[in-house]
Short mmCIF file of C-alpha atoms in Angstrom, two decimals:
data_model
loop_
_atom_site.label_atom_id
_atom_site.label_comp_id
_atom_site.label_asym_id
_atom_site.label_seq_id
_atom_site.Cartn_x
_atom_site.Cartn_y
_atom_site.Cartn_z
CA MET A 1 17.45 33.69 -20.57
CA PHE A 2 17.11 29.95 -21.10
CA ASN A 3 15.90 29.27 -17.53
CA GLY A 4 18.06 26.25 -16.83
CA ARG A 5 17.14 24.42 -20.04
CA GLU A 6 19.74 22.07 -21.44
CA ILE A 7 21.60 24.09 -24.05
CA LYS A 8 24.99 22.69 -25.01
CA LEU A 9 27.66 24.54 -26.95
CA ALA A 10 29.63 22.97 -29.78
CA ILE A 11 31.86 24.34 -32.49
CA ALA A 12 32.40 22.95 -35.98
CA PRO A 13 35.91 21.96 -37.12
CA ILE A 14 35.46 23.83 -40.40
CA GLY A 15 37.10 26.90 -38.86
CA TRP A 16 40.29 24.86 -38.45
CA THR A 17 40.26 22.76 -41.60
CA ASN A 18 37.84 22.99 -44.53
CA ASP A 19 36.34 19.80 -45.96
CA ASP A 20 35.48 21.43 -49.31
CA MET A 21 38.79 23.26 -49.71
CA PRO A 22 41.53 21.09 -48.16
CA GLU A 23 44.09 23.83 -48.78
CA LEU A 24 42.43 25.82 -45.98
CA GLY A 25 43.90 24.40 -42.79
CA GLY A 26 45.53 21.44 -44.45
CA GLU A 27 48.36 21.60 -41.93
CA VAL A 28 46.05 21.59 -38.89
CA THR A 29 45.83 18.22 -37.16
CA PHE A 30 42.75 16.60 -35.69
CA GLU A 31 44.36 16.73 -32.25
CA GLN A 32 45.08 20.46 -32.48
CA CYS A 33 41.53 21.13 -33.61
CA ILE A 34 39.75 19.36 -30.77
CA SER A 35 42.26 20.52 -28.16
CA GLU A 36 41.62 24.15 -29.08
CA MET A 37 37.85 23.58 -29.06
CA ALA A 38 38.11 22.40 -25.47
CA LEU A 39 40.52 25.18 -24.52
CA ALA A 40 38.06 27.76 -25.84
CA GLY A 41 35.34 26.38 -23.55
CA PHE A 42 33.15 24.29 -25.84
CA GLN A 43 31.46 21.00 -24.93
CA GLY A 44 31.10 19.41 -28.32
CA SER A 45 31.96 19.26 -31.99
CA GLU A 46 30.55 18.22 -35.30
CA VAL A 47 32.59 15.76 -37.39
CA GLY A 48 35.22 16.87 -39.89
CA ASN A 49 37.09 14.93 -42.55
CA LYS A 50 40.17 14.47 -40.34
CA TYR A 51 38.19 12.85 -37.53
CA PRO A 52 38.76 9.13 -36.96
CA ARG A 53 35.78 7.05 -38.09
CA ASP A 54 36.45 4.30 -35.59
CA PRO A 55 34.03 5.13 -32.75
CA ASP A 56 36.32 3.84 -30.01
CA GLN A 57 39.29 5.83 -31.26
CA LEU A 58 37.24 8.99 -31.74
CA ARG A 59 35.50 8.65 -28.39
CA LYS A 60 38.79 8.29 -26.52
CA ALA A 61 40.24 11.42 -28.14
CA LEU A 62 37.11 13.42 -27.32
CA ASP A 63 36.73 12.08 -23.77
CA LEU A 64 40.27 13.20 -22.93
CA ARG A 65 39.16 16.74 -23.71
CA GLY A 66 35.62 16.65 -22.31
CA LEU A 67 33.99 16.83 -25.73
CA SER A 68 31.18 14.91 -27.42
CA ILE A 69 29.76 14.74 -30.94
CA ALA A 70 26.74 16.92 -31.68
CA SER A 71 26.14 15.69 -35.23
CA ALA A 72 27.70 15.45 -38.68
CA TRP A 73 26.82 16.59 -42.19
CA PHE A 74 25.24 14.14 -44.64
CA SER A 75 25.00 14.95 -48.34
CA ALA A 76 21.73 13.56 -49.73
CA HIS A 77 21.23 13.14 -53.48
CA LEU A 78 17.57 12.23 -53.51
CA THR A 79 16.81 14.36 -56.59
CA THR A 80 19.62 12.85 -58.66
CA ASP A 81 20.61 9.42 -57.30
CA GLY A 82 17.26 8.32 -55.92
CA TYR A 83 16.21 7.02 -52.53
CA GLU A 84 17.78 3.56 -52.36
CA ARG A 85 21.38 4.62 -52.91
CA THR A 86 20.95 7.61 -50.59
CA ALA A 87 19.33 5.47 -47.90
CA PHE A 88 22.20 2.95 -47.99
CA GLU A 89 24.77 5.69 -47.34
CA PHE A 90 22.51 7.43 -44.81
CA THR A 91 22.07 4.28 -42.74
CA ALA A 92 25.83 3.84 -42.31
CA HIS A 93 26.14 7.52 -41.38
CA ARG A 94 23.25 7.20 -38.92
CA ASP A 95 24.78 4.17 -37.23
CA PHE A 96 28.12 5.94 -36.78
CA LEU A 97 26.48 8.98 -35.21
CA HIS A 98 24.30 6.82 -32.99
CA GLU A 99 27.41 5.02 -31.76
CA MET A 100 28.88 8.43 -30.91
CA GLY A 101 25.81 9.43 -28.90
CA ALA A 102 24.45 12.06 -31.29
CA LYS A 103 20.70 12.70 -31.31
CA VAL A 104 20.36 14.52 -34.64
CA ILE A 105 21.56 13.92 -38.20
CA VAL A 106 22.30 16.97 -40.35
CA VAL A 107 21.06 16.45 -43.92
CA SER A 108 21.37 18.72 -46.96
CA GLU A 109 20.20 17.86 -50.47
CA GLN A 110 23.15 18.21 -52.82
CA GLY A 111 21.39 17.33 -56.05
CA LYS A 112 22.08 20.27 -58.45
CA SER A 113 24.05 22.04 -55.69
CA ILE A 114 26.67 24.61 -56.70
CA GLN A 115 28.06 25.18 -53.21
CA GLY A 116 31.19 23.15 -53.98
CA GLN A 117 31.88 24.70 -57.40
CA MET A 118 34.70 27.24 -57.37
CA ASP A 119 33.78 29.14 -60.54
CA ILE A 120 29.97 29.20 -60.62
CA PRO A 121 28.42 32.50 -59.45
CA LEU A 122 26.39 31.88 -56.32
CA PHE A 123 23.37 34.07 -56.88
CA GLU A 124 23.14 33.96 -60.68
CA HIS A 125 23.11 30.15 -60.90
CA LYS A 126 21.30 29.07 -57.76
CA PRO A 127 19.54 25.75 -58.47
CA VAL A 128 15.75 25.59 -58.55
CA PHE A 129 13.93 22.27 -58.17
CA THR A 130 11.25 21.11 -60.55
CA GLU A 131 7.93 19.77 -59.25
CA GLU A 132 9.20 16.23 -59.77
CA GLU A 133 12.40 16.98 -57.85
CA TRP A 134 10.46 18.49 -54.96
CA THR A 135 8.43 15.29 -54.74
CA LEU A 136 11.57 13.14 -54.80
CA LEU A 137 13.09 15.31 -52.08
CA THR A 138 10.17 15.51 -49.68
CA ASP A 139 9.15 11.87 -50.03
CA GLY A 140 12.77 10.77 -49.65
CA LEU A 141 13.34 12.92 -46.58
CA ASN A 142 10.26 11.47 -44.92
CA ARG A 143 11.65 7.99 -45.47
CA LEU A 144 15.13 8.95 -44.25
CA GLY A 145 13.50 10.51 -41.21
CA GLY A 146 11.88 7.18 -40.54
CA LEU A 147 15.30 5.52 -40.62
CA ALA A 148 16.59 8.10 -38.14
CA ALA A 149 13.63 7.46 -35.84
CA GLU A 150 14.53 3.76 -35.71
CA LYS A 151 17.52 4.79 -33.60
CA GLY A 152 15.65 7.42 -31.62
CA MET A 153 17.27 10.20 -33.68
CA LYS A 154 15.97 13.20 -35.63
CA LEU A 155 16.76 14.24 -39.19
CA VAL A 156 17.45 17.99 -39.18
CA TYR A 157 17.44 19.59 -42.62
CA HIS A 158 20.16 22.15 -43.34
CA HIS A 159 19.02 24.96 -45.65
CA HIS A 160 22.19 26.10 -47.43
CA MET A 161 23.52 28.66 -49.88
CA GLY A 162 23.88 27.35 -53.42
CA THR A 163 21.28 24.60 -53.05
CA GLY A 164 17.64 24.10 -53.93
CA VAL A 165 16.57 24.82 -50.34
CA GLN A 166 18.03 28.22 -49.50
CA THR A 167 15.32 30.87 -49.38
CA THR A 168 12.43 31.41 -46.97
CA GLU A 169 9.98 30.29 -49.67
CA GLU A 170 11.96 27.10 -50.28
CA ILE A 171 12.25 26.34 -46.57
CA ARG A 172 8.48 26.78 -46.25
CA ARG A 173 7.86 24.40 -49.13
CA LEU A 174 10.14 21.81 -47.54
CA MET A 175 8.45 22.12 -44.16
CA GLU A 176 4.96 21.97 -45.64
CA GLY A 177 5.82 18.96 -47.80
CA THR A 178 7.34 16.83 -45.04
CA ASP A 179 6.04 15.03 -41.98
CA PRO A 180 6.85 16.96 -38.76
CA ASP A 181 7.41 13.63 -37.01
CA LYS A 182 10.04 12.64 -39.58
CA VAL A 183 11.73 15.86 -40.72
CA SER A 184 12.96 18.67 -38.49
CA LEU A 185 14.89 21.84 -39.32
CA LEU A 186 18.44 22.96 -38.71
CA TYR A 187 18.36 26.72 -38.18
CA ASP A 188 21.43 28.51 -39.56
CA THR A 189 21.67 32.26 -39.01
CA GLY A 190 24.51 32.85 -41.45
CA HIS A 191 22.97 31.11 -44.44
CA LEU A 192 19.67 32.91 -43.95
CA VAL A 193 21.24 36.37 -43.75
CA PHE A 194 23.65 35.65 -46.63
CA SER A 195 20.65 34.67 -48.78
CA GLY A 196 18.84 37.90 -47.88
CA GLU A 197 16.24 36.29 -45.62
CA ASP A 198 14.94 37.55 -42.26
CA PRO A 199 16.25 35.01 -39.73
CA LEU A 200 13.55 35.88 -37.21
CA VAL A 201 10.76 34.89 -39.61
CA ILE A 202 11.96 31.28 -39.73
CA LEU A 203 12.13 31.19 -35.94
CA GLU A 204 8.60 32.56 -35.63
CA ASP A 205 7.17 30.12 -38.16
CA TYR A 206 9.04 26.89 -37.34
CA MET A 207 10.38 27.07 -33.80
CA ASP A 208 8.57 23.86 -32.90
CA ARG A 209 10.41 22.00 -35.68
CA ILE A 210 13.89 23.40 -35.05
CA HIS A 211 16.04 20.78 -33.33
CA HIS A 212 19.56 21.94 -34.16
CA VAL A 213 21.07 25.43 -34.39
CA HIS A 214 24.13 26.72 -36.25
CA LEU A 215 25.36 30.10 -35.04
CA LYS A 216 27.17 31.76 -37.91
CA ASP A 217 27.81 35.45 -38.55
CA VAL A 218 28.38 37.20 -41.88
CA ARG A 219 30.45 40.16 -42.97
CA ALA A 220 27.96 42.31 -44.88
CA GLU A 221 30.60 44.07 -46.94
CA VAL A 222 31.92 40.75 -48.25
CA VAL A 223 28.41 39.53 -49.08
CA GLU A 224 27.86 42.68 -51.14
CA ARG A 225 31.07 41.99 -53.05
CA VAL A 226 29.90 38.41 -53.69
CA LYS A 227 26.77 39.79 -55.35
CA ARG A 228 28.47 42.64 -57.18
CA GLU A 229 31.44 40.66 -58.50
CA LYS A 230 29.49 37.42 -59.10
CA TRP A 231 31.58 35.18 -56.85
CA SER A 232 30.96 31.53 -56.13
CA PHE A 233 30.19 30.20 -52.66
CA LEU A 234 33.74 28.90 -52.19
CA GLN A 235 35.20 32.22 -53.32
CA ALA A 236 32.96 33.94 -50.80
CA VAL A 237 34.21 31.66 -48.02
CA LYS A 238 37.85 32.28 -48.89
CA ALA A 239 37.20 36.03 -48.88
CA GLY A 240 35.74 35.87 -45.37
CA ALA A 241 31.99 36.11 -45.95
CA PHE A 242 31.42 34.11 -42.76
CA THR A 243 32.73 34.66 -39.27
CA VAL A 244 31.87 33.74 -35.69
CA PRO A 245 28.97 35.30 -33.75
CA GLY A 246 29.88 38.75 -32.50
CA ASP A 247 32.40 39.46 -35.24
CA GLY A 248 30.06 40.23 -38.13
CA SER A 249 26.89 42.15 -38.95
CA ILE A 250 24.20 39.96 -37.35
CA ASP A 251 22.59 41.10 -34.09
CA PHE A 252 22.14 37.85 -32.20
CA HIS A 253 20.23 39.36 -29.26
CA PRO A 254 16.76 38.99 -30.86
CA VAL A 255 17.74 35.56 -32.20
CA PHE A 256 18.58 34.28 -28.73
CA GLU A 257 15.49 35.93 -27.25
CA SER A 258 13.22 34.32 -29.84
CA ILE A 259 14.76 30.88 -29.33
CA ALA A 260 14.47 31.30 -25.56
CA GLU A 261 10.75 32.01 -25.89
CA GLY A 262 10.30 28.57 -27.41
CA ALA A 263 11.00 25.21 -25.82
CA TYR A 264 14.31 24.56 -27.59
CA GLU A 265 16.83 22.26 -25.97
CA GLY A 266 19.89 20.83 -27.64
CA TRP A 267 23.03 22.08 -29.31
CA PHE A 268 24.10 25.55 -30.35
CA VAL A 269 26.92 24.96 -32.84
CA VAL A 270 29.28 27.79 -33.74
CA GLU A 271 30.16 27.35 -37.40
CA ALA A 272 32.28 29.81 -39.34
CA GLU A 273 34.32 28.53 -42.24
CA GLN A 274 37.26 30.87 -42.73
CA ASP A 275 40.87 30.67 -43.82
CA PRO A 276 42.69 29.70 -40.61
CA ALA A 277 45.84 31.43 -41.88
CA ILE A 278 43.89 34.71 -41.70
CA ALA A 279 41.40 34.06 -38.89
CA ASN A 280 43.22 32.14 -36.14
CA PRO A 281 40.77 29.38 -35.16
CA LEU A 282 41.52 29.43 -31.43
CA GLU A 283 41.29 33.22 -31.26
CA TYR A 284 37.94 33.24 -33.03
CA ALA A 285 36.60 30.31 -31.00
CA ILE A 286 37.39 32.21 -27.80
CA LYS A 287 35.76 35.34 -29.23
CA ALA A 288 32.59 33.38 -30.09
CA ARG A 289 32.46 31.74 -26.67
CA GLY A 290 32.69 35.09 -24.92
CA TYR A 291 30.02 36.67 -27.11
CA ILE A 292 27.55 33.83 -26.48
CA ARG A 293 28.17 34.09 -22.75
CA GLU A 294 27.52 37.83 -22.83
CA THR A 295 24.45 37.82 -25.09
CA ALA A 296 22.71 34.55 -24.22
CA GLY A 297 23.93 33.96 -20.68
CA ILE A 298 25.24 30.50 -21.55
#
């Protein structure tokens, strides 16, 4: 399907241990996490909160298992803290990822975000940016993208539930307001479907700007409960709203076909935050790896 193009498979550590809810997988060690990633057949990982931040130490642990770093999340606060403070933190993050050989930097604007709030209903209180905040965001992202380019890297923006850039309309506004040479897009199937968007529309409109892909499935029945019972994002995660590709309600065949029609090369990252006490991380990693092999031929 991908005609020999370089597509690499990674998996995020959030299925083993959750950065936002440390009680989920608190007992799981860094070494167990990356060992099981390799055992399941993945080539790479994103960075979790238990990962060593010393590049030499982290590189040695990964090399022993044949893994590399695909990227890592960065929380921007351009709409609340301004550019200078955000840029200072971003530069340190960029330099760490560059040292680890990553080519993209995952960025999500967390100004006004409710994704980390346990008791705030996800759909009823979704943040909406003002005109001034949109200007702060798009101008700031262009400048951060310039900092990424200094190291030959790309800023990939992560649309996300519970933030000001979640819907198709908001993604379009972000793309139209930013420089394609400075700001690219992270395409996340799970967040689009959870929000009620058509994931194929974003692929059709912005395939040339997509430079990182998160493969995440959703359980439709849980999403309906989130809406009906007015749950928060974190409550939804604990209840199992997300799962790995092939275990939920998303048909990934047209997604893979659409991506294959473009010129995409880079990482496919399986990301499915769940309670590891309920969804065994190794079991689900193996399930995801098999599904991707069967549906995408990778």
